[in-house]
Structures are given as C-alpha cells and as structure tokens.
XYZ file of N, CA and C in Angstrom:
348
model
N 130.063 106.924 129.132
C 131.045 107.782 129.762
C 130.377 108.497 130.940
N 131.132 108.749 131.982
C 130.645 109.476 133.147
C 131.244 110.883 133.108
N 130.383 111.894 133.324
C 130.855 113.271 133.241
C 130.390 114.089 134.443
N 131.130 115.141 134.728
C 130.755 116.126 135.745
C 130.478 117.429 135.002
N 129.297 117.982 135.216
C 128.883 119.163 134.471
C 129.529 120.433 135.006
N 129.829 121.335 134.063
C 130.379 122.644 134.400
C 129.365 123.746 134.106
N 128.274 123.381 133.477
C 127.238 124.343 133.133
C 125.876 123.691 133.256
N 124.825 124.464 133.023
C 123.461 123.950 133.076
C 123.172 123.207 131.784
N 122.692 121.965 131.917
C 122.446 121.102 130.761
C 121.152 120.332 130.999
N 120.387 120.145 129.928
C 119.186 119.312 130.026
C 119.579 117.905 129.578
N 119.379 116.929 130.476
C 119.752 115.535 130.181
C 118.607 114.629 130.611
N 118.126 113.814 129.692
C 117.047 112.884 130.012
C 115.761 113.607 130.410
N 115.547 114.803 129.848
C 114.341 115.551 130.145
C 114.388 116.335 131.451
N 115.530 116.303 132.132
C 115.658 117.025 133.408
C 116.844 117.973 133.331
N 116.684 119.142 133.934
C 117.770 120.109 133.979
C 118.785 119.702 135.044
N 120.039 119.717 134.654
C 121.144 119.399 135.559
C 121.961 120.667 135.773
N 122.520 120.815 136.972
C 123.270 122.031 137.308
C 124.774 121.743 137.368
N 125.576 122.803 137.341
C 127.026 122.617 137.443
C 127.390 121.832 138.698
N 128.300 120.895 138.548
C 128.731 120.053 139.661
C 128.046 118.696 139.687
N 126.887 118.577 138.991
C 126.202 117.285 138.942
C 127.040 116.277 138.161
N 127.029 115.043 138.622
C 127.709 113.967 137.906
C 126.644 113.127 137.224
N 126.840 112.924 135.927
C 125.890 112.149 135.133
C 126.617 110.886 134.679
N 126.033 109.743 135.003
C 126.664 108.459 134.699
C 126.130 107.876 133.398
N 126.985 107.157 132.713
C 126.647 106.392 131.511
C 125.987 107.257 130.429
N 126.631 108.391 130.136
C 126.177 109.278 129.070
C 126.666 108.707 127.743
N 125.823 108.788 126.718
C 126.203 108.339 125.384
C 127.503 109.049 124.990
N 128.464 108.299 124.438
C 129.784 108.854 124.127
C 129.706 110.083 123.225
N 128.832 110.051 122.235
C 128.715 111.172 121.294
C 128.248 112.445 122.014
N 127.273 112.304 122.882
C 126.767 113.451 123.643
C 127.831 113.947 124.613
N 128.490 113.013 125.296
C 129.539 113.389 126.248
C 130.666 114.141 125.549
N 131.090 113.658 124.386
C 132.169 114.308 123.637
C 131.766 115.724 123.233
N 130.515 115.906 122.860
C 130.029 117.240 122.483
C 130.082 118.187 123.683
N 129.619 117.709 124.843
C 129.647 118.536 126.054
C 131.080 118.854 126.476
N 131.971 117.870 126.340
C 133.372 118.081 126.681
C 134.000 119.130 125.760
N 133.730 119.028 124.456
C 134.323 119.955 123.489
C 133.811 121.384 123.683
N 132.595 121.534 124.192
C 132.019 122.865 124.435
C 132.399 123.411 125.813
N 133.132 122.614 126.580
C 133.561 123.059 127.906
C 132.453 123.027 128.947
N 131.389 122.278 128.674
C 130.266 122.184 129.602
C 130.395 121.010 130.563
N 131.437 120.188 130.374
C 131.597 119.010 131.226
C 133.050 118.578 131.242
N 133.365 117.739 132.227
C 134.678 117.089 132.282
C 134.441 115.619 132.602
N 135.302 114.784 132.087
C 135.153 113.343 132.303
C 135.570 112.992 133.731
N 134.824 112.079 134.348
C 135.166 111.581 135.679
C 135.293 110.064 135.617
N 135.935 109.524 136.642
C 136.123 108.073 136.711
C 134.769 107.373 136.856
N 134.528 106.332 136.079
C 133.267 105.595 136.233
C 133.249 104.827 137.549
N 132.049 104.563 138.034
C 131.910 103.754 139.242
C 132.356 102.331 138.950
N 133.014 101.690 139.901
C 133.395 100.297 139.669
C 132.144 99.426 139.516
N 132.172 98.565 138.534
C 131.029 97.706 138.248
C 130.856 96.590 139.273
N 131.933 96.232 139.969
C 131.881 95.074 140.855
C 131.475 95.417 142.291
N 131.104 96.658 142.561
C 130.717 97.053 143.907
C 129.232 96.746 144.120
N 128.921 95.459 144.184
C 127.523 95.034 144.235
C 126.862 95.356 145.570
N 127.604 95.337 146.669
C 126.994 95.655 147.960
C 126.513 97.104 147.986
N 127.334 98.010 147.466
C 126.954 99.418 147.411
C 125.740 99.608 146.504
N 125.732 98.937 145.361
C 124.588 99.031 144.448
C 123.323 98.504 145.120
N 123.440 97.394 145.829
C 122.290 96.816 146.533
C 121.764 97.791 147.580
N 122.678 98.415 148.313
C 122.269 99.403 149.318
C 121.563 100.592 148.658
N 122.106 101.050 147.534
C 121.487 102.188 146.837
C 120.089 101.833 146.336
N 119.938 100.639 145.794
C 118.622 100.215 145.313
C 117.629 100.120 146.469
N 118.073 99.589 147.582
C 117.209 99.479 148.774
C 116.822 100.867 149.274
N 117.798 101.774 149.317
C 117.530 103.134 149.773
C 116.534 103.840 148.848
N 116.704 103.665 147.562
C 115.772 104.274 146.609
C 114.368 103.717 146.791
N 114.267 102.411 147.014
C 112.966 101.781 147.225
C 112.282 102.317 148.476
N 113.080 102.715 149.464
C 112.536 103.263 150.703
C 112.273 104.762 150.605
N 112.625 105.351 149.463
C 112.369 106.777 149.266
C 113.403 107.694 149.877
N 114.618 107.210 150.048
C 115.678 108.032 150.620
C 116.232 108.958 149.536
N 116.241 110.251 149.829
C 116.676 111.264 148.879
C 118.184 111.146 148.631
N 118.592 111.327 147.387
C 120.004 111.295 146.975
C 120.691 109.962 147.266
N 119.955 108.876 147.219
C 120.527 107.561 147.515
C 121.680 107.225 146.575
N 121.625 107.683 145.346
C 122.677 107.389 144.380
C 123.983 108.096 144.651
N 123.958 109.106 145.496
C 125.165 109.885 145.770
C 125.808 109.548 147.107
N 125.107 108.809 147.948
C 125.619 108.520 149.279
C 126.605 107.362 149.263
N 127.543 107.404 150.177
C 128.492 106.315 150.343
C 127.885 105.214 151.201
N 128.629 104.137 151.360
C 128.123 102.958 152.066
C 127.689 103.265 153.499
N 128.517 103.961 154.265
C 128.194 104.241 155.671
C 126.944 105.097 155.787
N 126.847 106.144 154.968
C 125.682 107.035 155.003
C 124.420 106.300 154.553
N 124.561 105.417 153.571
C 123.410 104.639 153.103
C 122.885 103.738 154.209
N 123.796 103.031 154.891
C 123.384 102.141 155.973
C 122.683 102.927 157.078
N 123.212 104.099 157.402
C 122.617 104.944 158.434
C 121.222 105.423 158.001
N 121.109 105.880 156.762
C 119.824 106.379 156.259
C 118.775 105.269 156.189
N 119.192 104.078 155.779
C 118.271 102.939 155.706
C 117.793 102.568 157.101
N 118.714 102.531 158.046
C 118.359 102.209 159.433
C 117.365 103.227 159.996
N 117.632 104.516 159.756
C 116.728 105.568 160.228
C 115.343 105.435 159.590
N 115.314 105.171 158.292
C 114.039 105.040 157.579
C 113.251 103.844 158.104
N 113.937 102.733 158.347
C 113.260 101.545 158.877
C 112.697 101.821 160.272
N 113.435 102.582 161.094
C 112.938 102.956 162.431
C 111.697 103.831 162.315
N 111.743 104.784 161.378
C 110.586 105.654 161.156
C 109.366 104.830 160.759
N 109.579 103.858 159.876
C 108.475 103.006 159.426
C 107.900 102.198 160.592
N 108.781 101.667 161.435
C 108.329 100.903 162.609
C 107.473 101.781 163.522
N 107.927 103.007 163.779
C 107.185 103.914 164.656
C 105.850 104.312 164.037
N 105.854 104.606 162.756
C 104.616 104.990 162.071
C 103.620 103.834 162.092
N 104.101 102.625 161.858
C 103.227 101.452 161.875
C 102.636 101.241 163.264
N 103.443 101.434 164.291
C 102.959 101.283 165.667
C 101.890 102.336 165.977
N 102.106 103.564 165.518
C 101.129 104.636 165.726
C 99.790 104.309 165.067
N 99.859 103.649 163.921
C 98.644 103.305 163.184
C 98.009 102.012 163.684
N 98.637 101.371 164.670
C 98.081 100.156 165.255
C 98.261 98.912 164.396
N 99.258 98.911 163.552
C 99.537 97.749 162.708
C 100.255 96.712 163.563
N 99.731 95.506 163.566
C 100.297 94.450 164.402
C 101.385 93.680 163.660
N 102.296 93.103 164.423
C 103.356 92.264 163.859
C 104.404 93.043 163.091
N 104.615 94.297 163.465
C 105.559 95.133 162.716
C 106.995 94.622 162.789
N 107.343 94.006 163.909
C 108.724 93.527 164.052
C 109.057 92.370 163.119
N 108.036 91.711 162.589
C 108.253 90.584 161.680
C 108.178 90.985 160.213
N 107.829 92.241 159.943
C 107.650 92.693 158.561
C 108.925 93.341 158.030
N 109.123 93.188 156.727
C 110.227 93.887 156.073
C 109.820 95.342 155.874
N 110.771 96.173 155.523
C 110.484 97.589 155.294
C 109.461 97.761 154.175
N 109.586 96.965 153.145
C 108.650 97.045 152.022
C 107.241 96.654 152.461
N 107.144 95.640 153.288
C 105.842 95.222 153.804
C 105.251 96.305 154.715
N 106.116 96.970 155.485
C 105.650 98.055 156.346
C 105.109 99.224 155.522
N 105.810 99.554 154.444
C 105.352 100.641 153.572
C 103.958 100.318 153.040
N 103.767 99.096 152.574
C 102.468 98.680 152.045
C 101.393 98.697 153.140
N 101.730 98.192 154.325
C 100.769 98.148 155.434
C 100.393 99.557 155.883
N 101.358 100.461 155.918
C 101.098 101.841 156.313
C 100.189 102.519 155.275
N 100.498 102.304 154.008
C 99.667 102.882 152.947
C 98.237 102.378 153.051
N 98.080 101.100 153.318
C 96.739 100.506 153.456
C 96.014 101.077 154.668
N 96.723 101.209 155.780
C 96.108 101.735 157.008
C 95.714 103.210 156.848
N 96.488 103.967 156.093
C 96.171 105.378 155.892
C 94.992 105.586 154.965
N 94.676 104.585 154.125
C 93.508 104.666 153.246
C 92.223 104.622 154.033
N 92.272 103.903 155.149
C 91.050 103.680 155.954
C 90.618 104.898 156.705
C-alpha cells in the first residue's frame, strides 16, 4: 500500500516527516498508521511506466537528489545538467575522450583522476 504521512514516523530505520509519501508499505503497518490517523492512503504509482522508472534509476545512479519524486520533464533536465557537469569536470581534470564516454564511465574516470 502507498501512504502519505500526517505525522512523524520511523520507517525502514529512517525518520519520515508529515507530507512524505511512502511506497509499498506492508498492509498491516499501513492499516495501523491509517487507524491512528498518522497517514492516508494514496494512489499507487502505475507499474507500467517503465520509461519514468528507467529515468529515476538513471538519475539515482548519477546522484541526483530526490530522483524518486521528480516527474519525467524534471528528471530529463536534471540528468542533462548532471551529464554536462560531468563533461566539464572531466575536461578540467584532463580526461581524454570524454565525448565518447557514458555518464557512468565519466564518474569512474573522474574518481580515478581525483585519486592521483
């Protein structure tokens, strides 16, 4: 079940604040929070939105904050900005062939160059 919190709750070892949406909560736990007035049920995300999921996974891999909460347009913009930042950082560090590398390869190359 997907819920929106109305109070402060500890979930998965992390404190969540009012307004946070928690996805795929165990039904028993969700029902308890609902009965105590600490949460309300929200519509689950559609399972078939694979492009959005792919974008979110890519954004998370690039270290984009709040990737799970962003919509498609914002995700594409954030990914593009992050990739540009990586290209510029790689160029500053003198890494060659940056235009042929994927973002993941750039992250690895930058990390390696910064070790030196």
